[in-house]
mmCIF file of C-alpha atoms in Angstrom:
data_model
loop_
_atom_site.group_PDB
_atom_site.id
_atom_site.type_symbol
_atom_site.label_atom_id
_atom_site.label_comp_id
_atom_site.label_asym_id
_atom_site.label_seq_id
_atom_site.Cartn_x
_atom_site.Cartn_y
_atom_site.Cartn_z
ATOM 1 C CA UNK A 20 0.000 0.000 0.000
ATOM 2 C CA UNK A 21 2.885 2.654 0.766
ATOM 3 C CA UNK A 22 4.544 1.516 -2.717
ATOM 4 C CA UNK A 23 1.339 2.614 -4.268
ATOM 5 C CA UNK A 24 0.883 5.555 -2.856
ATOM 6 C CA UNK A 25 4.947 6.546 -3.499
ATOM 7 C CA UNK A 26 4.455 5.372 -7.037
ATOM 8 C CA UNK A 27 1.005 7.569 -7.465
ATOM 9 C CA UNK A 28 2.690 10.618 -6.535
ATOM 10 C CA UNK A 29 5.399 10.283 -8.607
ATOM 11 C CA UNK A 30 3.128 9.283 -11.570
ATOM 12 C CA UNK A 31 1.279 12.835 -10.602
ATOM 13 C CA UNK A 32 4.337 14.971 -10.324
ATOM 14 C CA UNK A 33 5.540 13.262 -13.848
ATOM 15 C CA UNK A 34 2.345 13.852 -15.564
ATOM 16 C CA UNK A 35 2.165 17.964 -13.851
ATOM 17 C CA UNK A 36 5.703 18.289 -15.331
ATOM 18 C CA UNK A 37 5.051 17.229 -18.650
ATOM 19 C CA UNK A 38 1.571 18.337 -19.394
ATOM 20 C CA UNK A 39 2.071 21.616 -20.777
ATOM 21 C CA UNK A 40 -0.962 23.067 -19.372
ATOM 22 C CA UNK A 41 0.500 22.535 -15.743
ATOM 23 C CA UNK A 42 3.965 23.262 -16.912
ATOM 24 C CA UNK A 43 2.707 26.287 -18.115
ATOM 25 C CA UNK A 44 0.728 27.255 -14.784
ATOM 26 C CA UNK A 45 3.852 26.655 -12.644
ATOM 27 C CA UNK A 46 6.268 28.584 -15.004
ATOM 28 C CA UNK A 47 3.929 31.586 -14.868
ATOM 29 C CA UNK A 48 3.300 31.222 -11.305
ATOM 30 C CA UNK A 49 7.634 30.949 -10.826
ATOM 31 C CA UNK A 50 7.948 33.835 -12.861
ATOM 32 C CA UNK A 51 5.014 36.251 -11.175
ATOM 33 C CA UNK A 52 6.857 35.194 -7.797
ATOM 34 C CA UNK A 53 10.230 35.963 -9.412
ATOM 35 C CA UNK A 54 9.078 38.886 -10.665
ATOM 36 C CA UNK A 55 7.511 40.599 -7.263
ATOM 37 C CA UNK A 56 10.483 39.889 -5.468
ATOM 38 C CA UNK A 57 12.796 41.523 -8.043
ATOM 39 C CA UNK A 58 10.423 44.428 -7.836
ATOM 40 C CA UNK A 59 10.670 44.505 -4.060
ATOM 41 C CA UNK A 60 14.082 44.514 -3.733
ATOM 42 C CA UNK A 61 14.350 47.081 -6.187
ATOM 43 C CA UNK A 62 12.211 49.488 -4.096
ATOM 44 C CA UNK A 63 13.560 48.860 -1.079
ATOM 45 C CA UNK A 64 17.358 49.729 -3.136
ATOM 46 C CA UNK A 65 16.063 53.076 -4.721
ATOM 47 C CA UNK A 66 14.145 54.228 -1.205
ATOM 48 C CA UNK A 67 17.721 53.718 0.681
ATOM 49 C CA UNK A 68 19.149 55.107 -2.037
ATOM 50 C CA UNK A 69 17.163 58.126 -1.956
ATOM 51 C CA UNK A 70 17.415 58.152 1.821
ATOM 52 C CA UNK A 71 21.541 58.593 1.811
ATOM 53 C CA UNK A 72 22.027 60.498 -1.759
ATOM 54 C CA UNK A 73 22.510 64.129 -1.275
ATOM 55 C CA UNK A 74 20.226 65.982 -2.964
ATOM 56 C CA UNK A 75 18.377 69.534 -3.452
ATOM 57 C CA UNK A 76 17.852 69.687 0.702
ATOM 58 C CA UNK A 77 21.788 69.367 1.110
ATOM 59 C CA UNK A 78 22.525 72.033 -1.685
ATOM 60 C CA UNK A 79 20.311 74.673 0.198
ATOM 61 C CA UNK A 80 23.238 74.867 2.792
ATOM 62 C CA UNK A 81 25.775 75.727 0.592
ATOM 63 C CA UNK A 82 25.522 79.229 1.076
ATOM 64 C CA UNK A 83 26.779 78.714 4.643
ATOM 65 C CA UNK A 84 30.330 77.264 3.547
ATOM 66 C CA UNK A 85 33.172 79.475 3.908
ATOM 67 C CA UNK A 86 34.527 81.850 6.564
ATOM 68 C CA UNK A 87 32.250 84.739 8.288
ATOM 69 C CA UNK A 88 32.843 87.769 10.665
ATOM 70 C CA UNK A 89 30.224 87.108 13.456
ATOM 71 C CA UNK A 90 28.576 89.949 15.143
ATOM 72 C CA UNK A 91 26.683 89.054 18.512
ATOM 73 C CA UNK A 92 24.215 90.749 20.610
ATOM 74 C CA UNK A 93 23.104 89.260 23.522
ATOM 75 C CA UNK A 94 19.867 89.863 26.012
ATOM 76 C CA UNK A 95 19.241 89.036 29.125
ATOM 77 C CA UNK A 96 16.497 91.224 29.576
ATOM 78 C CA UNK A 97 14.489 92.411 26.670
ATOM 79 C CA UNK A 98 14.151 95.372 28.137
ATOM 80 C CA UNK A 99 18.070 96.507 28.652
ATOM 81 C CA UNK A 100 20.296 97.130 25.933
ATOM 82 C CA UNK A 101 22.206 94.084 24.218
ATOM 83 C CA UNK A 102 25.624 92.677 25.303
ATOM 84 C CA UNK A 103 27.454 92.842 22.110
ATOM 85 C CA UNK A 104 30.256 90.948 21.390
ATOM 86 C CA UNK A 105 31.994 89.633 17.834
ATOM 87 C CA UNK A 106 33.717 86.038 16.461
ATOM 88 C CA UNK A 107 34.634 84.233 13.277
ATOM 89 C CA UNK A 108 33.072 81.200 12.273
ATOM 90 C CA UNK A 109 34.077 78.348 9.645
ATOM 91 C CA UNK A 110 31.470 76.705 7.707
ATOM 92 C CA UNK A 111 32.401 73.284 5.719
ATOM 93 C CA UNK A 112 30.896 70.403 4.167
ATOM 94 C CA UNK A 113 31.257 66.660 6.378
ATOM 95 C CA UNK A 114 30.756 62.924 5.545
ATOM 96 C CA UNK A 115 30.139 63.751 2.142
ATOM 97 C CA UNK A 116 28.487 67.425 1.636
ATOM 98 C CA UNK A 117 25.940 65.516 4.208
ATOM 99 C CA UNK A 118 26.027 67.976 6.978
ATOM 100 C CA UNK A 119 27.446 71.440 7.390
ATOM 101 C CA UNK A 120 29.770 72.001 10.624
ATOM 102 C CA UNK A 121 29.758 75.090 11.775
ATOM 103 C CA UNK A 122 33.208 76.212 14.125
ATOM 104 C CA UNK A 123 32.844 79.171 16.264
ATOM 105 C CA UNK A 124 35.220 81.353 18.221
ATOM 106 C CA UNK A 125 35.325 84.555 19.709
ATOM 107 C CA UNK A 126 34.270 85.832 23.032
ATOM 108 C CA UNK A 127 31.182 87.182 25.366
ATOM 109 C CA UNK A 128 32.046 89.889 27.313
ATOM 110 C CA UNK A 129 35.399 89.476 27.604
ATOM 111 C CA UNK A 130 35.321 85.906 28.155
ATOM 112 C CA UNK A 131 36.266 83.180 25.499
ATOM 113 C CA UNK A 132 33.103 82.054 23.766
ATOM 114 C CA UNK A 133 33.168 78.759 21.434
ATOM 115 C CA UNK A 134 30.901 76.707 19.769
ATOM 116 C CA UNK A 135 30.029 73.779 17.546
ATOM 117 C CA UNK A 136 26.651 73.592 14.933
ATOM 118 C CA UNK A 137 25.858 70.794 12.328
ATOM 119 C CA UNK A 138 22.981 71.400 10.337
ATOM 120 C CA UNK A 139 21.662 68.704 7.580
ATOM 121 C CA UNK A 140 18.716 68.416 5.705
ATOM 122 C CA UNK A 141 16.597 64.841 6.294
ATOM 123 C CA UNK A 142 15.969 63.150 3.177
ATOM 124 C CA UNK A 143 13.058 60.670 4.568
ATOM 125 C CA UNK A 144 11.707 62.817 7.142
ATOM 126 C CA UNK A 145 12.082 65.702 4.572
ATOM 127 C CA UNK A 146 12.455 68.484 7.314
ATOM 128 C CA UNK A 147 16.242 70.170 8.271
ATOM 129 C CA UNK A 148 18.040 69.215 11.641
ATOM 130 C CA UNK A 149 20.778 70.970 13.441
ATOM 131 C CA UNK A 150 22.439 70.798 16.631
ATOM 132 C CA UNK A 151 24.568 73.008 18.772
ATOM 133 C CA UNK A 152 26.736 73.117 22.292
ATOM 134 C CA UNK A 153 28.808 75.909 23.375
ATOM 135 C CA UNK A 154 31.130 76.753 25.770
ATOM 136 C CA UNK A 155 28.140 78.841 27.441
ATOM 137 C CA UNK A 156 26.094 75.408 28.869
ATOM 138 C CA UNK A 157 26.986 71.493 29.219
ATOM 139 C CA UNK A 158 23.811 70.780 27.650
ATOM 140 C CA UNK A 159 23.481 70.035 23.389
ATOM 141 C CA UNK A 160 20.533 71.882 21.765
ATOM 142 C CA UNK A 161 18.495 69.577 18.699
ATOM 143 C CA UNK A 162 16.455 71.933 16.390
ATOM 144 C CA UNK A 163 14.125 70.447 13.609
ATOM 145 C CA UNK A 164 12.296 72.637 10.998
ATOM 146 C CA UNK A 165 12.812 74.233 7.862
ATOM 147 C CA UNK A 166 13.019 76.545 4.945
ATOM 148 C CA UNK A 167 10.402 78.848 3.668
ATOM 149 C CA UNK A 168 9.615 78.209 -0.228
ATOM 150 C CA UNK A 169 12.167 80.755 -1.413
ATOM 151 C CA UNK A 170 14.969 78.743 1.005
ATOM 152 C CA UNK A 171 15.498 82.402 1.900
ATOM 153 C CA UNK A 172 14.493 82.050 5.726
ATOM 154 C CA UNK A 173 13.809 78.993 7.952
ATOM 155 C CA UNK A 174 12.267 78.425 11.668
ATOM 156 C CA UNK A 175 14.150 75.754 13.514
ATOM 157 C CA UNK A 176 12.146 74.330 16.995
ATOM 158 C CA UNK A 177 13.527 72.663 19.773
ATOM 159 C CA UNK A 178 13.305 72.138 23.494
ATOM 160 C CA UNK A 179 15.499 72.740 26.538
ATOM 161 C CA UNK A 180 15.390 72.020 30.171
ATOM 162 C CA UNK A 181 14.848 75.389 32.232
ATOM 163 C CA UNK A 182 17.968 76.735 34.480
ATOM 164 C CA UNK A 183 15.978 77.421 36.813
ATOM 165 C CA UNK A 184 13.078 74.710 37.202
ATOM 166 C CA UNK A 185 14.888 71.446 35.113
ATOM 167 C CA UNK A 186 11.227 71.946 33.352
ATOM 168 C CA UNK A 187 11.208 71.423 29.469
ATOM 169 C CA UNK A 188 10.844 75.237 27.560
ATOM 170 C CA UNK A 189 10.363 76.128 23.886
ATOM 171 C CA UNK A 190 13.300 77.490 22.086
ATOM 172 C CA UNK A 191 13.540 78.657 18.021
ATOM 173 C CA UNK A 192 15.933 79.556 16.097
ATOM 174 C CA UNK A 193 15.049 81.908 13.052
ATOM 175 C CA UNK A 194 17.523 81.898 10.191
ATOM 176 C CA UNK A 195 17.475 84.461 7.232
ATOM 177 C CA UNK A 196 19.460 83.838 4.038
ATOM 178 C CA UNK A 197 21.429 86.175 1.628
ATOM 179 C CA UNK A 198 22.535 85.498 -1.943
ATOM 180 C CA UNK A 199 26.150 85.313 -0.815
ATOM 181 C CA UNK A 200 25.995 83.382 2.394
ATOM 182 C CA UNK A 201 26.028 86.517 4.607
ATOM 183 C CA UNK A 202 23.059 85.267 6.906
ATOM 184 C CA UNK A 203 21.685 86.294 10.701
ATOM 185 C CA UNK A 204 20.579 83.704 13.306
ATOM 186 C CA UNK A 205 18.603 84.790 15.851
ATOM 187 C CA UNK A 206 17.460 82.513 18.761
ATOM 188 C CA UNK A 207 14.256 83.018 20.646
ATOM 189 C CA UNK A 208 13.243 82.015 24.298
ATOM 190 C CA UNK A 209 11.373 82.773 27.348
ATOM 191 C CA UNK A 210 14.434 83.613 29.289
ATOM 192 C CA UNK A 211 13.548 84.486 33.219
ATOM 193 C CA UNK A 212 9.849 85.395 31.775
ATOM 194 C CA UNK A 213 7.071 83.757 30.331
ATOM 195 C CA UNK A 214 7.006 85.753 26.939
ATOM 196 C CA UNK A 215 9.024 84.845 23.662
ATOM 197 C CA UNK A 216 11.758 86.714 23.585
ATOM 198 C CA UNK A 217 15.124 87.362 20.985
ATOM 199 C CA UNK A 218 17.733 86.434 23.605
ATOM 200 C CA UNK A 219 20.768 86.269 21.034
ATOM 201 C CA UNK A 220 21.239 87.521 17.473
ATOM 202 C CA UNK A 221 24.588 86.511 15.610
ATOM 203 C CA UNK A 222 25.122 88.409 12.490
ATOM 204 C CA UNK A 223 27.607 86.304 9.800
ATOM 205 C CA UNK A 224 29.158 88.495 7.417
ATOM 206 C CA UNK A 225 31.227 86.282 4.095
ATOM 207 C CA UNK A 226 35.142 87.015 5.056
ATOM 208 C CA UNK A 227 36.140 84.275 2.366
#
């Protein structure tokens, strides 16, 4: 009885391999299977590829590459006159024209003032990031936004923990563009008070 059975199946296979009705049916259904697979993989290779290929986003930045004269004002209280204070600041492509570092040097009244930026635009969450630490806290700053239609100006969020309370509190940075790189970043808090507020402006003027 097993021999039969062994012996039927193989009859059956035999006879599904040679008709060419079924040898037809499982060719078409090898090559649809085939043919999804090929088309998955290739999706899945152009989305990574889009996802690490510098593009139009990255190119938006290259205005800030180069070496700038930075003028700062400073306010503690919106109310008082700013603290003003100057630096120099090198911009330059990383990890393939990726991300833009940003080097800053120079000093706040009268004390040395330095600083480190990376901005980069996201090419799957399709918004800008940047971060930024400074001599002036221990703490690093992550901004997310992005550029008006023009790529002229851009609003850049983030969040920081209060001085005073360790409580989370809004912070923006506001970033407007000129043809030659020249550009002013202004950064906007509550400060010691519960209204918005432009706490620092740094002007960036193209030395090179």
């Amino acid at each position: 009885m097993k021999m039969s059975y062994r012996v039927g199946g193989l009859l059956a296979a035999i006879v599904c391999l040679t008709n060419p009705v079924f040898a037809k049916d499982a060719s078409t259904a090898a090559a649809s299977a085939s043919t999804k697979e090929s088309t998955k993989d290739s999706a899945q290779a152009r989305a990574l590829d889009s996802a690490m290929t510098p593009g139009e986003g990255q190119k938006r930045l290259a205005a800030m590459i180069g070496t700038f004269n930075v003028a700062i004002r400073t306010w503690v209280d919106p109310s008082q006159p700013p603290i003003e204070s100057s630096a120099t600041s090198v911009g330059a492509w990383v990890l393939g024209e990726r991300y833009v570092q940003m080097m800053l040097a120079g000093d706040l009244q009268g004390q040395p003032f330095n600083g480190i930026g990376y901005i980069g635009f996201d090419n799957v969450g399709k918004q800008y990031q940047s971060t930024w630490m400074d001599s002036g806290s221990t703490g690093m700053t992550w901004y997310k936004g992005g550029f008006d239609a023009g790529g002229k100006s851009a609003t850049m969020k983030a969040s920081v923990p209060d001085a005073l309370t360790g409580k989370p509190t809004p912070v923006e940075l506001r970033v407007k563009m000129n043809d030659d790189g020249s550009h002013v970043t202004e950064l906007w808090g509550h400060g010691l008070g519960k209204k918005m507020f432009k706490m620092m402006e740094l002007r960036y003027t193209r030395s090179k």
